[in-house]
Each structure stands twice: as C-alpha cells, then as structure tokens.
PDB file of C-alpha atoms in Angstrom:
ATOM      1  CA  MET A  96     213.047  90.659 -10.226  1.00 93.00           C
ATOM      2  CA  LEU A  97     210.926  89.426  -7.495  1.00 96.00           C
ATOM      3  CA  GLU A  98     207.532  90.916  -6.694  1.00 96.00           C
ATOM      4  CA  LEU A  99     205.001  90.858  -4.231  1.00 96.00           C
ATOM      5  CA  LYS A 100     201.582  92.337  -4.581  1.00 96.00           C
ATOM      6  CA  ASN A 101     199.055  93.034  -2.176  1.00 95.00           C
ATOM      7  CA  ILE A 102     200.226  90.036  -0.097  1.00 95.00           C
ATOM      8  CA  SER A 103     197.962  89.284   2.953  1.00 94.00           C
ATOM      9  CA  TYR A 104     198.010  86.218   5.002  1.00 93.00           C
ATOM     10  CA  SER A 105     195.909  85.400   8.011  1.00 91.00           C
ATOM     11  CA  VAL A 106     195.160  82.528  10.278  1.00 86.00           C
ATOM     12  CA  LYS A 107     192.294  81.496  12.613  1.00 81.00           C
ATOM     13  CA  ASP A 108     192.928  82.253  16.140  1.00 76.00           C
ATOM     14  CA  GLU A 109     192.338  78.583  17.912  1.00 75.00           C
ATOM     15  CA  THR A 110     190.950  80.412  21.062  1.00 76.00           C
ATOM     16  CA  THR A 111     188.363  83.079  19.898  1.00 77.00           C
ATOM     17  CA  GLY A 112     187.735  81.514  16.573  1.00 73.00           C
ATOM     18  CA  ARG A 113     188.395  84.970  14.766  1.00 81.00           C
ATOM     19  CA  LYS A 114     190.603  85.859  12.044  1.00 82.00           C
ATOM     20  CA  GLN A 115     194.097  87.180  12.810  1.00 84.00           C
ATOM     21  CA  ASP A 116     196.088  89.014  10.347  1.00 86.00           C
ATOM     22  CA  ILE A 117     199.699  88.054   9.993  1.00 88.00           C
ATOM     23  CA  LEU A 118     200.377  90.157   6.791  1.00 92.00           C
ATOM     24  CA  LYS A 119     198.208  92.813   5.112  1.00 90.00           C
ATOM     25  CA  ASP A 120     198.422  94.321   1.865  1.00 92.00           C
ATOM     26  CA  VAL A 121     202.258  94.036   1.290  1.00 93.00           C
ATOM     27  CA  ASN A 122     203.816  95.371  -1.741  1.00 94.00           C
ATOM     28  CA  LEU A 123     207.555  95.027  -2.122  1.00 94.00           C
ATOM     29  CA  THR A 124     209.844  94.919  -5.253  1.00 94.00           C
ATOM     30  CA  PHE A 125     213.390  92.840  -4.626  1.00 95.00           C
ATOM     31  CA  GLU A 126     215.676  93.884  -7.701  1.00 93.00           C
ATOM     32  CA  ASP A 127     217.921  91.343  -9.171  1.00 94.00           C
ATOM     33  CA  LYS A 128     221.726  91.566  -7.957  1.00 93.00           C
ATOM     34  CA  SER A 129     220.581  93.250  -4.714  1.00 93.00           C
ATOM     35  CA  ILE A 130     220.861  92.411  -1.052  1.00 94.00           C
ATOM     36  CA  SER A 131     217.371  93.242   0.884  1.00 94.00           C
ATOM     37  CA  VAL A 132     217.142  92.727   4.766  1.00 93.00           C
ATOM     38  CA  ILE A 133     213.683  92.160   6.503  1.00 93.00           C
ATOM     39  CA  THR A 134     213.748  93.454  10.200  1.00 89.00           C
ATOM     40  CA  GLY A 135     211.182  94.340  12.828  1.00 86.00           C
ATOM     41  CA  PRO A 136     209.688  93.116  15.997  1.00 84.00           C
ATOM     42  CA  ASN A 137     209.088  89.640  16.780  1.00 82.00           C
ATOM     43  CA  GLY A 138     205.653  88.542  15.635  1.00 82.00           C
ATOM     44  CA  SER A 139     205.407  91.088  12.644  1.00 85.00           C
ATOM     45  CA  GLY A 140     205.518  88.257   9.935  1.00 89.00           C
ATOM     46  CA  LYS A 141     209.070  88.356   8.796  1.00 92.00           C
ATOM     47  CA  SER A 142     209.472  84.543   8.669  1.00 91.00           C
ATOM     48  CA  THR A 143     205.883  84.102   7.366  1.00 93.00           C
ATOM     49  CA  LEU A 144     206.958  86.399   4.390  1.00 94.00           C
ATOM     50  CA  ILE A 145     209.760  84.342   3.670  1.00 95.00           C
ATOM     51  CA  LYS A 146     207.700  81.168   3.815  1.00 95.00           C
ATOM     52  CA  ILE A 147     205.283  82.456   1.185  1.00 96.00           C
ATOM     53  CA  ILE A 148     208.183  83.575  -1.023  1.00 97.00           C
ATOM     54  CA  MET A 149     209.526  80.059  -0.939  1.00 96.00           C
ATOM     55  CA  GLY A 150     206.074  78.666  -1.132  1.00 95.00           C
ATOM     56  CA  PHE A 151     205.590  76.860   2.087  1.00 94.00           C
ATOM     57  CA  ASP A 152     202.557  79.007   2.712  1.00 93.00           C
ATOM     58  CA  ARG A 153     200.288  80.432   0.426  1.00 95.00           C
ATOM     59  CA  PRO A 154     198.887  83.823   0.974  1.00 95.00           C
ATOM     60  CA  THR A 155     195.402  84.650   1.836  1.00 94.00           C
ATOM     61  CA  ALA A 156     195.326  87.304  -0.889  1.00 96.00           C
ATOM     62  CA  GLY A 157     197.815  88.845  -3.548  1.00 96.00           C
ATOM     63  CA  LYS A 158     200.561  87.557  -5.903  1.00 97.00           C
ATOM     64  CA  VAL A 159     204.077  86.391  -6.053  1.00 97.00           C
ATOM     65  CA  LEU A 160     205.735  87.310  -9.386  1.00 97.00           C
ATOM     66  CA  PHE A 161     209.048  86.251 -10.614  1.00 97.00           C
ATOM     67  CA  ASP A 162     210.504  87.703 -13.655  1.00 95.00           C
ATOM     68  CA  GLY A 163     207.031  88.726 -14.567  1.00 94.00           C
ATOM     69  CA  GLU A 164     205.505  84.964 -13.993  1.00 96.00           C
ATOM     70  CA  ASP A 165     202.737  84.519 -11.733  1.00 97.00           C
ATOM     71  CA  ILE A 166     204.259  81.696  -9.284  1.00 97.00           C
ATOM     72  CA  THR A 167     201.834  82.379  -6.256  1.00 96.00           C
ATOM     73  CA  GLU A 168     200.296  78.494  -6.941  1.00 95.00           C
ATOM     74  CA  LEU A 169     203.653  77.050  -7.290  1.00 96.00           C
ATOM     75  CA  GLY A 170     205.018  74.606  -4.819  1.00 94.00           C
ATOM     76  CA  ILE A 171     208.449  74.374  -3.132  1.00 94.00           C
ATOM     77  CA  THR A 172     209.779  71.983  -5.594  1.00 93.00           C
ATOM     78  CA  ASP A 173     208.800  73.974  -8.573  1.00 95.00           C
ATOM     79  CA  ARG A 174     210.206  77.167  -6.880  1.00 95.00           C
ATOM     80  CA  ALA A 175     213.421  75.458  -6.203  1.00 93.00           C
ATOM     81  CA  ARG A 176     213.786  74.460  -9.887  1.00 92.00           C
ATOM     82  CA  ARG A 177     213.286  78.031 -10.755  1.00 93.00           C
ATOM     83  CA  GLY A 178     216.263  78.986  -8.610  1.00 94.00           C
ATOM     84  CA  PHE A 179     214.897  79.697  -4.936  1.00 96.00           C
ATOM     85  CA  THR A 180     217.325  78.588  -2.122  1.00 93.00           C
ATOM     86  CA  ILE A 181     216.145  78.791   1.365  1.00 91.00           C
ATOM     87  CA  ALA A 182     218.209  78.577   4.761  1.00 87.00           C
ATOM     88  CA  PHE A 183     215.939  78.188   7.855  1.00 83.00           C
ATOM     89  CA  GLN A 184     216.190  80.142  11.141  1.00 74.00           C
ATOM     90  CA  GLN A 185     216.332  76.467  12.824  1.00 73.00           C
ATOM     91  CA  PRO A 186     218.527  74.177  10.613  1.00 72.00           C
ATOM     92  CA  VAL A 187     216.785  70.858   9.781  1.00 74.00           C
ATOM     93  CA  ARG A 188     218.435  67.592  11.074  1.00 77.00           C
ATOM     94  CA  PHE A 189     218.639  64.623   8.927  1.00 77.00           C
ATOM     95  CA  LYS A 190     219.179  61.418  10.676  1.00 76.00           C
ATOM     96  CA  GLY A 191     221.538  59.063   8.784  1.00 81.00           C
ATOM     97  CA  ILE A 192     222.782  61.512   6.105  1.00 88.00           C
ATOM     98  CA  THR A 193     226.125  62.555   6.358  1.00 90.00           C
ATOM     99  CA  VAL A 194     227.548  66.375   5.356  1.00 90.00           C
ATOM    100  CA  LYS A 195     229.046  64.867   2.164  1.00 91.00           C
ATOM    101  CA  LYS A 196     225.831  63.275   0.961  1.00 91.00           C
ATOM    102  CA  LEU A 197     223.895  66.432   1.749  1.00 89.00           C
ATOM    103  CA  LEU A 198     226.302  68.634  -0.230  1.00 90.00           C
ATOM    104  CA  GLU A 199     225.890  66.175  -3.106  1.00 90.00           C
ATOM    105  CA  LEU A 200     222.362  66.120  -3.105  1.00 88.00           C
ATOM    106  CA  ALA A 201     222.094  69.751  -2.939  1.00 86.00           C
ATOM    107  CA  CYS A 202     224.391  70.392  -6.189  1.00 84.00           C
ATOM    108  CA  GLY A 203     223.054  67.403  -7.967  1.00 85.00           C
ATOM    109  CA  LYS A 204     226.508  65.608  -8.508  1.00 87.00           C
ATOM    110  CA  LYS A 205     229.279  63.621  -6.928  1.00 89.00           C
ATOM    111  CA  LEU A 206     231.760  66.112  -5.210  1.00 85.00           C
ATOM    112  CA  GLY A 207     235.531  65.675  -4.663  1.00 84.00           C
ATOM    113  CA  ILE A 208     237.292  66.711  -1.685  1.00 84.00           C
ATOM    114  CA  ASP A 209     238.515  69.816  -3.002  1.00 85.00           C
ATOM    115  CA  GLU A 210     234.853  70.899  -4.150  1.00 85.00           C
ATOM    116  CA  MET A 211     233.532  69.951  -0.570  1.00 86.00           C
ATOM    117  CA  CYS A 212     236.622  71.973   0.835  1.00 86.00           C
ATOM    118  CA  ASP A 213     235.483  74.891  -1.168  1.00 85.00           C
ATOM    119  CA  CYS A 214     231.999  74.674   0.114  1.00 83.00           C
ATOM    120  CA  LEU A 215     232.593  74.163   3.830  1.00 87.00           C
ATOM    121  CA  SER A 216     235.661  76.488   3.970  1.00 84.00           C
ATOM    122  CA  SER A 217     233.400  79.483   2.861  1.00 79.00           C
ATOM    123  CA  VAL A 218     231.281  78.739   6.368  1.00 81.00           C
ATOM    124  CA  GLY A 219     234.567  78.307   8.399  1.00 80.00           C
ATOM    125  CA  LEU A 220     234.380  74.453   8.516  1.00 84.00           C
ATOM    126  CA  CYS A 221     237.181  71.979   7.321  1.00 83.00           C
ATOM    127  CA  ALA A 222     235.862  69.369   5.146  1.00 84.00           C
ATOM    128  CA  ARG A 223     238.037  66.701   6.357  1.00 85.00           C
ATOM    129  CA  ASN A 224     236.603  66.964   9.837  1.00 88.00           C
ATOM    130  CA  TYR A 225     232.846  67.163   8.638  1.00 89.00           C
ATOM    131  CA  ILE A 226     232.173  65.130   5.328  1.00 88.00           C
ATOM    132  CA  ASP A 227     231.582  61.885   7.301  1.00 89.00           C
ATOM    133  CA  ARG A 228     229.657  63.434  10.074  1.00 90.00           C
ATOM    134  CA  ALA A 229     225.855  62.842  10.180  1.00 87.00           C
ATOM    135  CA  VAL A 230     223.857  65.975  10.111  1.00 87.00           C
ATOM    136  CA  ASP A 231     222.128  65.287  13.396  1.00 84.00           C
ATOM    137  CA  GLY A 232     221.904  66.031  17.099  1.00 80.00           C
ATOM    138  CA  THR A 233     225.758  65.036  17.290  1.00 83.00           C
ATOM    139  CA  LEU A 234     226.450  68.585  15.735  1.00 84.00           C
ATOM    140  CA  SER A 235     225.999  71.800  17.724  1.00 81.00           C
ATOM    141  CA  GLY A 236     223.593  74.332  16.588  1.00 77.00           C
ATOM    142  CA  GLY A 237     226.293  76.603  15.305  1.00 78.00           C
ATOM    143  CA  GLU A 238     227.656  73.535  13.162  1.00 84.00           C
ATOM    144  CA  LEU A 239     224.526  72.841  11.868  1.00 85.00           C
ATOM    145  CA  LYS A 240     223.877  76.418  10.763  1.00 82.00           C
ATOM    146  CA  ARG A 241     227.039  76.748   9.007  1.00 84.00           C
ATOM    147  CA  ILE A 242     226.566  73.459   7.215  1.00 87.00           C
ATOM    148  CA  GLU A 243     223.020  74.652   6.164  1.00 86.00           C
ATOM    149  CA  LEU A 244     224.586  77.599   4.743  1.00 86.00           C
ATOM    150  CA  ALA A 245     227.364  75.606   2.783  1.00 87.00           C
ATOM    151  CA  VAL A 246     224.476  73.268   1.414  1.00 87.00           C
ATOM    152  CA  ALA A 247     222.669  76.604   0.395  1.00 88.00           C
ATOM    153  CA  MET A 248     225.747  77.823  -1.443  1.00 86.00           C
ATOM    154  CA  ALA A 249     226.348  74.538  -3.257  1.00 86.00           C
ATOM    155  CA  LYS A 250     222.837  74.405  -4.440  1.00 88.00           C
ATOM    156  CA  GLY A 251     223.138  77.856  -5.893  1.00 86.00           C
ATOM    157  CA  GLY A 252     220.292  79.463  -7.611  1.00 90.00           C
ATOM    158  CA  ASP A 253     218.965  83.043  -8.361  1.00 94.00           C
ATOM    159  CA  VAL A 254     217.127  83.956  -5.046  1.00 96.00           C
ATOM    160  CA  PHE A 255     218.601  83.350  -1.766  1.00 95.00           C
ATOM    161  CA  LEU A 256     216.146  83.337   1.295  1.00 95.00           C
ATOM    162  CA  LEU A 257     218.130  83.634   4.514  1.00 93.00           C
ATOM    163  CA  ASP A 258     216.057  83.460   7.877  1.00 91.00           C
ATOM    164  CA  GLU A 259     218.080  84.813  10.525  1.00 88.00           C
ATOM    165  CA  PRO A 260     221.526  83.515   9.464  1.00 86.00           C
ATOM    166  CA  GLU A 261     223.212  84.552  12.042  1.00 80.00           C
ATOM    167  CA  ALA A 262     221.276  82.288  14.810  1.00 74.00           C
ATOM    168  CA  GLY A 263     224.069  80.106  16.288  1.00 67.00           C
ATOM    169  CA  ILE A 264     227.097  81.922  14.615  1.00 67.00           C
ATOM    170  CA  ASP A 265     229.664  83.003  17.258  1.00 64.00           C
ATOM    171  CA  LEU A 266     231.269  86.535  16.955  1.00 56.00           C
ATOM    172  CA  TRP A 267     234.731  84.894  15.670  1.00 52.00           C
ATOM    173  CA  SER A 268     232.732  83.583  12.607  1.00 66.00           C
ATOM    174  CA  PHE A 269     230.207  86.510  12.089  1.00 73.00           C
ATOM    175  CA  GLU A 270     232.690  88.380   9.615  1.00 76.00           C
ATOM    176  CA  ASP A 271     232.785  85.071   7.521  1.00 75.00           C
ATOM    177  CA  LEU A 272     229.211  85.188   7.287  1.00 79.00           C
ATOM    178  CA  VAL A 273     229.157  88.900   6.146  1.00 82.00           C
ATOM    179  CA  LYS A 274     231.560  87.576   3.420  1.00 81.00           C
ATOM    180  CA  ILE A 275     229.286  84.945   2.226  1.00 83.00           C
ATOM    181  CA  PHE A 276     226.668  87.908   1.290  1.00 85.00           C
ATOM    182  CA  ASP A 277     229.275  89.538  -0.471  1.00 83.00           C
ATOM    183  CA  LYS A 278     230.007  86.296  -2.648  1.00 84.00           C
ATOM    184  CA  LEU A 279     226.168  86.550  -3.371  1.00 88.00           C
ATOM    185  CA  ARG A 280     225.683  89.908  -4.600  1.00 89.00           C
ATOM    186  CA  ASP A 281     225.166  88.832  -8.349  1.00 92.00           C
ATOM    187  CA  LYS A 282     221.984  87.195  -6.764  1.00 93.00           C
ATOM    188  CA  THR A 283     218.622  88.375  -5.363  1.00 95.00           C
ATOM    189  CA  VAL A 284     219.236  87.911  -1.474  1.00 96.00           C
ATOM    190  CA  ILE A 285     216.583  88.685   1.171  1.00 96.00           C
ATOM    191  CA  ILE A 286     217.673  88.120   4.704  1.00 95.00           C
ATOM    192  CA  VAL A 287     215.636  88.282   7.790  1.00 94.00           C
ATOM    193  CA  SER A 288     217.972  89.837  10.625  1.00 90.00           C
ATOM    194  CA  HIS A 289     217.924  91.853  13.774  1.00 85.00           C
ATOM    195  CA  GLN A 290     221.702  92.355  13.537  1.00 84.00           C
ATOM    196  CA  GLN A 291     223.277  95.809  13.073  1.00 81.00           C
ATOM    197  CA  ARG A 292     226.437  94.561  11.052  1.00 83.00           C
ATOM    198  CA  ILE A 293     223.935  92.548   8.641  1.00 87.00           C
ATOM    199  CA  LEU A 294     221.671  95.504   8.053  1.00 86.00           C
ATOM    200  CA  GLU A 295     224.950  97.441   7.149  1.00 85.00           C
ATOM    201  CA  THR A 296     225.283  94.997   4.333  1.00 87.00           C
ATOM    202  CA  ALA A 297     221.757  95.875   2.734  1.00 89.00           C
ATOM    203  CA  ASP A 298     221.195  97.815  -0.572  1.00 89.00           C
ATOM    204  CA  LYS A 299     217.595  97.759   0.937  1.00 89.00           C
ATOM    205  CA  ILE A 300     216.131  97.813   4.245  1.00 88.00           C
ATOM    206  CA  ILE A 301     212.397  96.520   4.761  1.00 90.00           C
ATOM    207  CA  LEU A 302     210.805  97.332   8.241  1.00 88.00           C
ATOM    208  CA  LEU A 303     207.765  95.232   9.171  1.00 87.00           C
ATOM    209  CA  ASP A 304     206.059  96.600  12.161  1.00 79.00           C
ATOM    210  CA  HIS A 305     202.772  94.439  12.152  1.00 66.00           C
ATOM    211  CA  ASP A 306     200.286  96.327   9.995  1.00 66.00           C
ATOM    212  CA  THR A 307     202.989  98.791   8.675  1.00 72.00           C
ATOM    213  CA  VAL A 308     205.871  98.039   6.063  1.00 81.00           C
ATOM    214  CA  THR A 309     208.259 100.587   5.394  1.00 74.00           C
ATOM    215  CA  SER A 310     210.775  99.780   2.550  1.00 69.00           C
ATOM    216  CA  ALA A 311     213.580 102.054   1.682  1.00 63.00           C
ATOM    217  CA  ASP A 312     215.855 101.738  -1.158  1.00 65.00           C
ATOM    218  CA  LYS A 313     217.652 104.740   0.220  1.00 66.00           C
ATOM    219  CA  LYS A 314     218.546 102.683   3.172  1.00 69.00           C
ATOM    220  CA  ASP A 315     220.377 105.667   4.945  1.00 73.00           C
ATOM    221  CA  ASP A 316     217.053 107.163   5.871  1.00 70.00           C
ATOM    222  CA  LEU A 317     215.641 104.022   7.307  1.00 70.00           C
ATOM    223  CA  PHE A 318     218.955 103.186   8.731  1.00 72.00           C
ATOM    224  CA  ALA A 319     218.874 106.365  10.840  1.00 72.00           C
ATOM    225  CA  LEU A 320     215.403 105.643  12.110  1.00 68.00           C
ATOM    226  CA  LEU A 321     216.599 102.245  13.519  1.00 69.00           C
ATOM    227  CA  THR A 322     219.660 103.839  15.007  1.00 69.00           C
ATOM    228  CA  ARG A 323     217.433 106.442  16.941  1.00 65.00           C
ATOM    229  CA  ARG A 324     215.112 103.497  17.918  1.00 63.00           C
ATOM    230  CA  PRO A 325     217.228 100.299  18.432  1.00 59.00           C
ATOM    231  CA  SER A 326     214.928  98.650  20.380  1.00 58.00           C
ATOM    232  CA  LEU A 327     212.601  98.661  17.474  1.00 58.00           C
ATOM    233  CA  CYS A 328     214.220  95.647  15.777  1.00 58.00           C
ATOM    234  CA  TRP A 329     218.064  95.360  15.995  1.00 54.00           C
ATOM    235  CA  ARG A 330     220.802  93.619  18.234  1.00 55.00           C
ATOM    236  CA  GLU A 331     224.404  94.812  17.986  1.00 49.00           C
ATOM    237  CA  VAL A 332     226.783  91.956  17.661  1.00 43.00           C
ATOM    238  CA  LYS A 333     227.999  91.051  21.293  1.00 44.00           C
ATOM    239  CA  GLU A 334     231.081  88.716  22.135  1.00 38.00           C
ATOM    240  CA  SER A 335     229.638  85.883  24.257  1.00 34.00           C
TER     241      SER A 335
END
C-alpha cells in the first residue's frame, strides 16, 4: 500500500520572491491492486504529485510511505528498485538508442522477437517495424508515447505512475490503451488524466483543485459531480 501523509510542496516565485504553494497537506492512500485516477484543473499539482511519488521532487513537508516504509528521502533509482515505474506526459527521446535496446534495458535481459512482439503489440505496434528504429525525433509523438508505455510494461513493477498516458494517442488506439490498464489491475496504478473514458476505468477518483483534494473510494459520487461540471477537469474522447 502506498500512503501520502500531509504532503506539501512549495516553490519560490521568481518574480515576487514569495512562497507559492503547489500542494498543501495532501493525505491519500492508494490500495494494492487498484486503479486511481487523479484529475483536476491545469496547475492544480497533479504532475507534481506524481513526481513526488516517484522521487523526482522532495516534498516540502510530509511523508511518502510504501508498505509501511518511509521512502520520502529515497531517490528515483531506489524507488525503481522497489517496483516503481513511471511513464511521462511527454515521452523522453534517446538519441542513438533503438527500441529493441530500450526494451532490453527496461527488463534487464535480452529479448527474442516473440517477446518484443508481445511488448509492442500490447500498445498497437508491430515489433518488426519498430525494433531497429531509434527512439528519437524520427518517431511521431504518438509512436513515442506507445513505445514508452511498452517499455513501462516490459520493466514491470508494483506501482505504475502514468501521467496523461492518452497524450498523442489517437481514437483508434484509445481502447487498446484502456486494455493496458486492465492488464495492470493486479498492481497499484495511479493515472493523471482528464479523459472521461479513463476516469470510468478507475476504482478511485481523486480531484485536485489547488488547495482542495477530494478523494472518492465510491467513485460514483465524485463521477456524478464531474458529470455535472465537465469543465472542471475532463475531456471526452473525440475523433480527430
């Protein structure tokens, strides 16, 4: 189980020099074998919260507990070793590294074509067309996003942090993305998203609205609120 206790995070405003609170006294529990979706207006601290959980940022105050262990001061590498896996809102490009090499680095072993096919087909890509491609600007944003998700699946882990995994994914591939979440239901999955279809997959919905955190284990109650006020956070999936 993952717990956030009284998490606060603030930065110094470069213009005024004053402290600016991004997160304030956030208390959340993420159960094992559950999917939680964090949603809310832009600038409400959703991505910051994900970075704190992964260890990219240290909270100004509060603790991060994993299976009862205080991991607040642990860095990214130590958290990855404990089973934390992240997929970013904007996928990272790796000049000179092929898709094949990146998948092998993620899972820590050599992979055969069948294994790579399993990884890439789960995100709608054909291994033979991609394993020798470089993970760089020659790939589209949607291709990079899907490869990043394939790498996250290859690495595995107990806690998956997915920051707007739908970014760059077209409507044709959207249901494949939802199927990935179903494959991860035996893990702790935390997703940042505005998309209604992704919110529908959640066991718990968490609404961040700047200084206010609303968490609903009975998601239907919060889902009803979001339905009445769709401008608050979500977007329907629309065909481009």
